[in-house]
């Protein structure tokens, strides 16, 4: 008894002692030294597949490479509506309009056949340090032709003893466009750009053949020796890109990673088979001029960006008072104006596939920012009776900051205009679609399924994009009435009247006497989707229409849409760039899937000659009142034809810790990390305060084990004794 | 024994071909090469030329099982199935659809998978056997019955519940360990404590019941009565005789599992952010990356077969009556 008692006391004493001595934070998933530095801790939920600038076309990939590569242009971080500005250029590209003889003509001259974009680069921009740039005494690349022996010790870029840099030149931008042209590089915009950049199509065909031959012979392909007709390097810092006709949106493309520079040294370096077999490729280890470089890349766990020591001079932007008020920017967002970028010296991205650990780590202060998953929404956000969103008590106590912005995206329900029942352009077909549009209560959908994170769409163009109108002027009068300064969805009676006029009184066909049955294709295959599908059925049932849900996997769904073998379906679109053309082309007849062997983006197959003619006009216009007028006309036509139930524009909500500064949602810019700032001292303080370990359960656990052990020992002894007694 | 092992290895070849055949059939029944191309190239701006080029580049332009355009034997050999299977049998896993060397990736990810799976396996084995012996020691008592009820309760609850509850309790509420994450080396110990504990706890129910039944079978044997008659204490009987004789059926279930530990745990790795082979497989299935899926299925089958052979060999070590 004495021994057990002493043992218990000793253990208890030791546990309390060790806990007291180690009174720090136990659950910190990060290195405590990093926490005290200007390091940003963020999470990614899907590992990036590609970090090659000519291939990447995903937001999670852009979040990384946007900080590393620098295309010629960028979006101003603060200005709204979104404004392009030079990034690696000394000024915005000079655009010259040319006739078929190559003579300069005015912008609005009907003789315009080509446009030439002249890009004048800054001469002070240098690449990150990288082994690809190291040259030997003779001027050859030191690591350009690694032997098997040399490769033995190489497992990571850190294993190269030397690294170097060089100045960015126009050749690097031309080289990137040539890489885009190689078909086996699988650039998603090659075919789109081939329509514009002169000579790109022919160049692509030729260079793709050469690339395959070289691959078969296991030879490296150096693109320096080849030229594209429309892409000319005029001098070290001047690049000229000539495109067909007028295409004002080309400037937006110049702000995307596809047009970021690729140094030929890096391309050749990474073509070495020995490096490819060790997964050391350009696709995985980018080489850029941006504010950060990728120091560690393990997308299965962690990706680390560090400040590029060679980063060029760039300062935090400023706004005039008028601009600030116009863009609704808080004054504190301008506190760092004029200061050199970047502020954060290191960014550690950790993979968090599940939302629960991610959310809890954010609440513990171990992530500096977070989105809000649907599971965590009720815990994070409170919606007042007036519909205003605010933070819940726990988050308010932690001084967490909530910021939201409507995304330049749309989620819609489309009618297949080729379908004999819901499609077509007859008055009755239009009325049927209009009736369904009114019956689909998008406000209810947003409330139930989106936690109020969205606004009902009035057309294809989302807020923040030229052509979007607020208030009465921007209201879809087919679906809504404007009453007392508010949009009010038309009553169900109006919808029923339209349905009757379409030949389906109370949902019964006047011709057949049978109930109208429609088919809705969806990818809703999980149990969680049941409520959503039930809601969808209910919207149609209100009109007496029977909705049959055809759920398939996404592959089959896409296949059906591409073959136009659908009747009703839902889909969405995220803006590539902030121009109405990028949304209106979703309804352009030339892009209909039935006209493009399934490749078009007009999946509802809407084709209205008037709409198409107006689209042809507006797509090359500058943002003038005339353009706006034409867009309004297009919206009117589309609303009347109702090829889509307009659905909603989602609203993104982001939460940031009190020590995370200069956070401003910007749906267009990908290179925003350089503007952010961290108050590391405050972070350490708060993390410590929020994460003190609870010792009592640990002590109780020890006691439980000891007591249980003791009791079992006693029971066993008693049993043994009783056996002996019995035997006696 | 050598002849036996050789025979088993040769038997494995048709099994692996069969597994491969089923993998190919199932995968391509759900995903066409066009779908795979779309998944890799993204939903926007994809043209038929791009899809075609991707298929040619990755070899998915070839027919699956029969090449009607070829002649003679090439009708069979110049197909996706044969080309890819041959590579697998030479353990050349090739490149994933995202152009990553799968072999190199597997090597890197085996470590994290083992870091969780091995301690979980070892601790679970010791814990389960100890608890089972304890139950057998107190068989028929209230303690035995209570432990059986608890064991059934533990095995009736989903493993996912233990993961979430463990994260909430030990990390969110008590702040003892990080919720998720991974580091190699000693620094990483704090990350593996929770998944290992949860893994052990979640498996206690079924493990303890199984080992208990094995030991109960032994406890009524004649040799146990003889041992008791010699005057040995109950503990000595259990550890010295029952445990040793119960090792054979335990080995059957345990040795076969050892090689598959490399494959990791699908859910555990996902929830705890462990960059192992389990999460690698899940990601590949979601991304429709056939290169990885076929490699992982093949590797899993090979490891299972290795496990079975090892089990047979271990019989000879523990039971001299067994000869291969």
GROMACS .gro file of C-alpha atoms in nm, chain A residues 212, chain B residues 28 32-34 36-37 51-69 78-81 83-84:
model
   32
  212UNK     CA    1   0.816   1.576  -8.046
  756UNK     CA    2  -1.195   0.339  -6.786
  760UNK     CA    3  -1.269   0.817  -7.058
  761UNK     CA    4  -0.929   0.950  -7.175
  762UNK     CA    5  -1.117   1.265  -7.285
  764UNK     CA    6  -0.898   1.263  -6.795
  765UNK     CA    7  -0.763   1.522  -7.036
  779UNK     CA    8  -0.745   1.704  -7.575
  780UNK     CA    9  -0.604   1.506  -7.865
  781UNK     CA   10  -0.251   1.638  -7.803
  782UNK     CA   11  -0.275   1.551  -7.434
  783UNK     CA   12  -0.388   1.197  -7.511
  784UNK     CA   13  -0.103   1.144  -7.759
  785UNK     CA   14   0.150   1.289  -7.515
  786UNK     CA   15   0.037   1.061  -7.232
  787UNK     CA   16  -0.021   0.753  -7.448
  788UNK     CA   17  -0.397   0.747  -7.393
  789UNK     CA   18  -0.458   0.763  -7.768
  790UNK     CA   19  -0.395   0.389  -7.781
  791UNK     CA   20  -0.690   0.146  -7.758
  792UNK     CA   21  -0.741  -0.017  -7.420
  793UNK     CA   22  -0.723  -0.391  -7.493
  794UNK     CA   23  -0.739  -0.448  -7.869
  795UNK     CA   24  -0.568  -0.242  -8.137
  796UNK     CA   25  -0.769  -0.309  -8.449
  797UNK     CA   26  -0.547  -0.086  -8.659
  806UNK     CA   27   0.028  -0.214  -7.894
  807UNK     CA   28  -0.246  -0.135  -7.644
  808UNK     CA   29  -0.264   0.076  -7.335
  809UNK     CA   30  -0.315  -0.226  -7.111
  811UNK     CA   31   0.221  -0.123  -7.252
  812UNK     CA   32   0.136   0.007  -6.908
   0.00000   0.00000   0.00000
